[in-house]
Coordinates of C-alpha atoms in Angstrom, one line a residue:
M542 CA 94.6 115.3 119.9
V543 CA 93.8 118.8 118.4
N544 CA 96.8 118.6 116.1
A545 CA 95.8 115.2 114.9
K546 CA 92.3 116.4 114.1
Q547 CA 93.7 119.4 112.3
S548 CA 96.1 117.2 110.3
H549 CA 93.2 114.9 109.4
A550 CA 91.1 117.9 108.3
W551 CA 93.9 119.3 106.1
K552 CA 94.5 115.9 104.6
Q553 CA 90.8 115.7 103.6
Y554 CA 90.9 119.1 102.0
A555 CA 94.0 118.1 100.1
Y556 CA 92.2 115.0 98.8
I557 CA 89.3 117.1 97.6
I558 CA 91.6 119.6 95.7
I559 CA 93.7 116.9 94.1
G560 CA 90.7 114.8 93.1
A561 CA 88.8 117.8 91.8
T562 CA 91.8 118.8 89.7
I563 CA 91.9 115.3 88.2
V564 CA 88.1 115.5 87.5
G565 CA 88.4 118.9 85.7
L566 CA 91.4 117.7 83.6
S567 CA 89.6 114.5 82.6
Y568 CA 86.7 116.5 81.3
N569 CA 88.8 118.8 79.0
I570 CA 91.2 116.0 77.9
F571 CA 88.7 113.2 77.2
F572 CA 85.0 113.9 77.4
L573 CA 84.5 117.3 75.8
P574 CA 86.7 116.6 72.7
A575 CA 85.0 113.3 72.1
R576 CA 81.6 114.7 72.7
L577 CA 80.8 112.3 75.4
A578 CA 78.1 113.3 77.9
A579 CA 79.4 111.0 80.5
G580 CA 76.7 111.7 83.1
G581 CA 76.5 114.2 85.8
L582 CA 76.9 117.9 85.5
S583 CA 79.8 117.4 83.1
G584 CA 77.4 115.6 80.8
I585 CA 74.8 118.4 81.1
S586 CA 77.5 121.0 80.3
T587 CA 78.6 119.0 77.3
I588 CA 75.1 118.9 75.9
L589 CA 74.7 122.7 76.5
F590 CA 78.0 123.3 74.8
E591 CA 76.9 121.3 71.8
L592 CA 73.5 123.0 71.5
Y593 CA 74.3 126.6 72.5
T594 CA 78.2 126.8 72.8
I595 CA 77.9 127.8 76.5
N596 CA 81.2 127.7 78.3
P597 CA 81.2 124.4 80.3
A598 CA 83.0 126.0 83.3
L599 CA 80.3 128.7 83.5
S600 CA 77.3 126.3 83.1
Q601 CA 78.7 123.9 85.7
F602 CA 79.2 126.7 88.3
I603 CA 75.7 128.2 87.8
I604 CA 73.9 124.8 88.0
N605 CA 75.8 123.9 91.1
I606 CA 74.3 126.7 93.1
P607 CA 70.9 125.2 93.8
I608 CA 72.4 121.7 94.2
F609 CA 74.8 123.1 96.8
I610 CA 71.9 124.4 98.8
I611 CA 70.3 121.0 98.8
G612 CA 73.6 119.4 99.9
W613 CA 73.8 122.0 102.7
I614 CA 70.4 121.0 104.0
T615 CA 70.6 117.2 103.7
L616 CA 74.3 116.4 104.2
G617 CA 75.4 118.9 106.9
K618 CA 77.6 121.9 107.1
D619 CA 80.9 120.0 107.1
F620 CA 80.1 118.2 103.9
S621 CA 78.7 121.3 102.2
L622 CA 81.9 123.3 103.0
K623 CA 84.0 120.6 101.3
T624 CA 81.5 120.5 98.5
L625 CA 81.9 124.2 98.1
I626 CA 85.6 123.7 97.5
G627 CA 85.0 121.0 94.9
T628 CA 82.2 123.0 93.3
F629 CA 84.5 125.9 92.8
W630 CA 87.6 124.0 91.9
V631 CA 86.3 121.7 89.1
P632 CA 85.0 124.6 87.0
F633 CA 88.1 126.6 87.8
V634 CA 90.3 123.8 86.5
I635 CA 88.1 123.4 83.4
F636 CA 88.4 127.1 82.8
L637 CA 92.2 127.1 83.2
S638 CA 92.8 124.0 81.1
G639 CA 90.3 125.0 78.4
D640 CA 93.1 125.3 75.7
I641 CA 95.0 122.3 76.9
P642 CA 96.9 120.8 73.9
I643 CA 96.5 117.2 75.0
T644 CA 93.1 115.9 73.9
V645 CA 91.6 112.6 72.9
T646 CA 88.8 112.6 70.3
N647 CA 88.4 108.8 69.8
P648 CA 85.2 108.0 71.8
F649 CA 86.4 104.5 72.8
L650 CA 89.7 105.7 74.2
S651 CA 88.0 108.6 75.9
A652 CA 85.4 106.3 77.5
L653 CA 88.0 103.9 78.7
Y654 CA 90.8 106.1 79.9
G655 CA 88.5 109.1 80.7
G656 CA 86.3 106.8 82.8
L657 CA 89.3 105.5 84.7
I658 CA 90.7 108.9 85.4
L659 CA 87.4 110.5 86.2
G660 CA 86.6 107.7 88.7
A661 CA 90.0 108.0 90.3
G662 CA 89.5 111.7 90.8
L663 CA 86.0 111.3 92.2
G664 CA 87.2 108.5 94.5
I665 CA 89.9 110.7 95.9
V666 CA 87.4 113.5 96.5
Y667 CA 85.1 111.0 98.3
K668 CA 87.9 109.8 100.4
G669 CA 88.1 113.4 101.6
N670 CA 84.4 113.2 102.5
G671 CA 83.7 115.8 99.9
S672 CA 82.0 116.2 96.5
T673 CA 82.6 117.9 93.2
G674 CA 79.1 119.3 93.3
G675 CA 76.5 118.6 90.7
T676 CA 75.1 115.2 90.4
A677 CA 78.1 113.9 92.4
A678 CA 76.5 115.6 95.4
I679 CA 73.2 114.0 94.5
A680 CA 74.9 110.6 94.4
Q681 CA 76.2 111.1 97.9
I682 CA 72.7 111.9 99.1
V683 CA 71.5 108.7 97.4
K684 CA 74.3 106.8 99.2
K685 CA 73.4 108.3 102.6
F686 CA 69.7 107.3 102.4
T687 CA 70.0 104.0 100.5
G688 CA 73.3 102.5 101.7
I689 CA 74.5 101.6 98.2
S690 CA 78.1 102.3 97.3
S691 CA 79.2 105.6 95.9
G692 CA 80.2 104.0 92.6
Y693 CA 76.7 102.5 92.0
S694 CA 74.8 105.5 93.2
Q695 CA 76.9 107.6 90.8
F696 CA 76.1 105.2 88.0
I697 CA 72.4 105.4 88.6
V698 CA 72.3 109.2 88.8
D699 CA 74.6 109.7 85.8
G700 CA 72.8 107.1 83.8
L701 CA 69.7 109.2 83.8
V702 CA 71.7 112.1 82.3
V703 CA 73.4 110.0 79.7
I704 CA 70.1 108.5 78.5
T705 CA 68.8 112.0 77.8
S706 CA 71.9 112.8 75.7
I707 CA 70.7 110.4 73.0
F708 CA 68.5 113.2 71.7
V709 CA 71.5 115.4 71.1
F710 CA 74.3 113.0 70.2
S711 CA 74.3 109.8 68.2
F712 CA 73.2 106.5 69.8
E713 CA 76.8 105.3 69.4
L714 CA 78.2 108.2 71.4
T715 CA 75.6 107.5 74.1
L716 CA 76.7 103.9 74.4
F717 CA 80.3 105.1 74.8
A718 CA 79.2 107.6 77.5
L719 CA 77.4 104.8 79.4
M720 CA 80.6 102.7 79.2
A721 CA 82.5 105.6 80.6
I722 CA 80.3 106.1 83.6
Y723 CA 80.3 102.4 84.3
I724 CA 84.1 102.3 84.3
S725 CA 84.3 105.5 86.4
G726 CA 81.9 103.9 89.0
K727 CA 84.2 100.9 89.3
A728 CA 87.2 103.1 89.6
I729 CA 85.5 105.1 92.4
D730 CA 85.0 102.0 94.5
I731 CA 88.5 100.7 93.9
V732 CA 90.0 104.0 95.0
Q733 CA 87.7 104.2 98.0
L734 CA 87.9 100.6 99.1
R735 CA 91.5 99.9 98.0
T736 CA 90.5 96.5 96.7
S737 CA 92.9 93.6 97.4
A738 CA 95.5 95.9 99.0
T739 CA 95.3 93.8 102.2
K740 CA 94.6 90.2 103.0
L741 CA 92.6 88.6 105.8
V742 CA 94.3 85.4 106.7
M743 CA 92.3 82.7 108.5
I744 CA 94.4 79.9 110.1
I745 CA 92.9 76.8 111.7
T746 CA 95.5 74.9 113.6
D747 CA 96.3 72.7 116.6
E748 CA 99.6 74.6 117.1
E749 CA 98.3 78.0 118.1
E750 CA 101.4 79.1 120.0
K751 CA 103.7 78.2 117.2
V752 CA 101.5 80.0 114.6
Q753 CA 101.2 83.0 117.0
Q754 CA 105.0 83.3 117.2
L755 CA 105.3 83.0 113.4
I756 CA 102.9 85.9 113.0
Q757 CA 104.3 88.2 115.7
N758 CA 108.0 87.5 114.9
G759 CA 107.7 87.0 111.2
I760 CA 105.5 89.9 110.1
D761 CA 104.9 91.9 113.3
R762 CA 101.1 91.8 113.2
G763 CA 98.5 91.4 115.9
L764 CA 96.0 88.6 115.8
T765 CA 92.7 87.3 117.1
K766 CA 92.0 83.8 118.4
I767 CA 88.7 82.1 118.0
R768 CA 88.0 78.7 119.7
S769 CA 86.4 76.3 117.2
V770 CA 85.4 72.7 116.8
G771 CA 86.2 70.6 113.7
G772 CA 83.0 69.6 112.0
Y773 CA 84.3 66.2 111.0
T774 CA 86.8 65.3 113.7
K775 CA 84.8 67.0 116.5
L776 CA 88.2 68.1 118.0
D777 CA 88.9 71.4 119.6
K778 CA 90.9 73.7 117.4
T779 CA 91.9 77.4 117.2
M780 CA 91.1 79.8 114.4
I781 CA 93.6 82.6 114.2
L782 CA 92.6 85.8 112.3
V783 CA 95.3 88.2 111.1
V784 CA 95.2 91.1 108.6
A785 CA 98.3 91.8 106.6
Q786 CA 99.6 93.8 103.7
Q787 CA 100.1 92.0 100.4
A788 CA 103.8 91.5 100.9
E789 CA 103.4 90.4 104.5
A790 CA 100.7 87.9 103.5
V791 CA 103.2 86.4 101.0
K792 CA 105.8 86.1 103.7
L793 CA 103.4 84.6 106.1
K794 CA 102.3 82.0 103.6
K795 CA 105.9 80.9 103.1
L796 CA 106.4 80.7 106.9
L797 CA 103.3 78.6 107.4
Q798 CA 104.2 76.2 104.6
E799 CA 107.6 75.7 106.1
E800 CA 106.8 75.5 109.8
T801 CA 103.1 74.3 110.0
P802 CA 102.2 72.6 106.7
D803 CA 99.2 70.9 108.3
A804 CA 97.5 74.2 109.2
F805 CA 94.4 74.9 107.2
T806 CA 94.8 78.5 105.9
I807 CA 92.6 80.8 103.9
F808 CA 93.7 84.0 102.3
I809 CA 90.8 86.5 101.6
S810 CA 91.1 89.9 99.9
A811 CA 90.0 92.6 102.3
S812 CA 88.4 95.7 100.7
E813 CA 89.3 98.1 103.4
I814 CA 90.9 97.9 106.8
L815 CA 90.4 100.6 109.5
G816 CA 92.4 100.7 112.7
R817 CA 95.9 100.6 114.2
G818 CA 98.5 99.5 111.7
F819 CA 96.4 100.3 108.6
S820 CA 94.3 103.5 108.7
L821 CA 96.3 104.6 111.8
D822 CA 100.0 104.3 112.5
K823 CA 101.1 100.8 113.7
Y824 CA 102.8 102.4 116.7
D825 CA 101.6 105.7 118.2
G826 CA 104.1 106.7 120.8
Q827 CA 104.1 103.3 122.4
K828 CA 107.2 102.2 124.4
F829 CA 108.8 98.8 124.0

């Protein structure tokens, strides 16, 4: 049990470092060269660089100090320790990659691809239950107290920063920056929720034993049975619920069409699945 907890903790720290690295690179490759203040602390540092040529890595690190203290108080020691890693790592990557030869100055391409890459990086950090500091930490606080998703909370907080950038950059660049944070917010939710990676299959049938055998022998998945009554026929039926990976769902569809074509079947995209066989190993030391 202890080893499992340690392994999980190390995995979370790895998520934070990998995600923070992606965030730092996205800033130097896309946002700073295109002069996009794409929300958050990166947007503030872009504005400061434009006005006073202050090194973005330095400004981000300094501004993060009071925000880190707020995170420590409101989100707990565990979160704040992970935030500390992200807080240090993003400016560190920005500093190291300051002279990176690969840059994109076109504002549309920077907003599109930069938003996707930034959102992917932040989503990976959030999967590690951490933060890159700055307004990302504020977004996590908003999420905790409001219940809205990380992507939309990030969009709200970053939007306020972007709107202020209109006084420094052109209106056109501000619109591109808004586009970037919207795209990054969607990318955050996709990474966190793994949209459409799995399917919830609902099967209403009179042949529950036959369907059960198809599921267990065909795709090796567990299932749940719910007794139901047909609204029109008033006959007793069984609803079978099974969660499957995309490829397994395709195979199950074929089996059902061949063996029980009369079964009423619904395939629903599941945003995230927790539990044995998905977030945990399918078999954990079990003997058969």
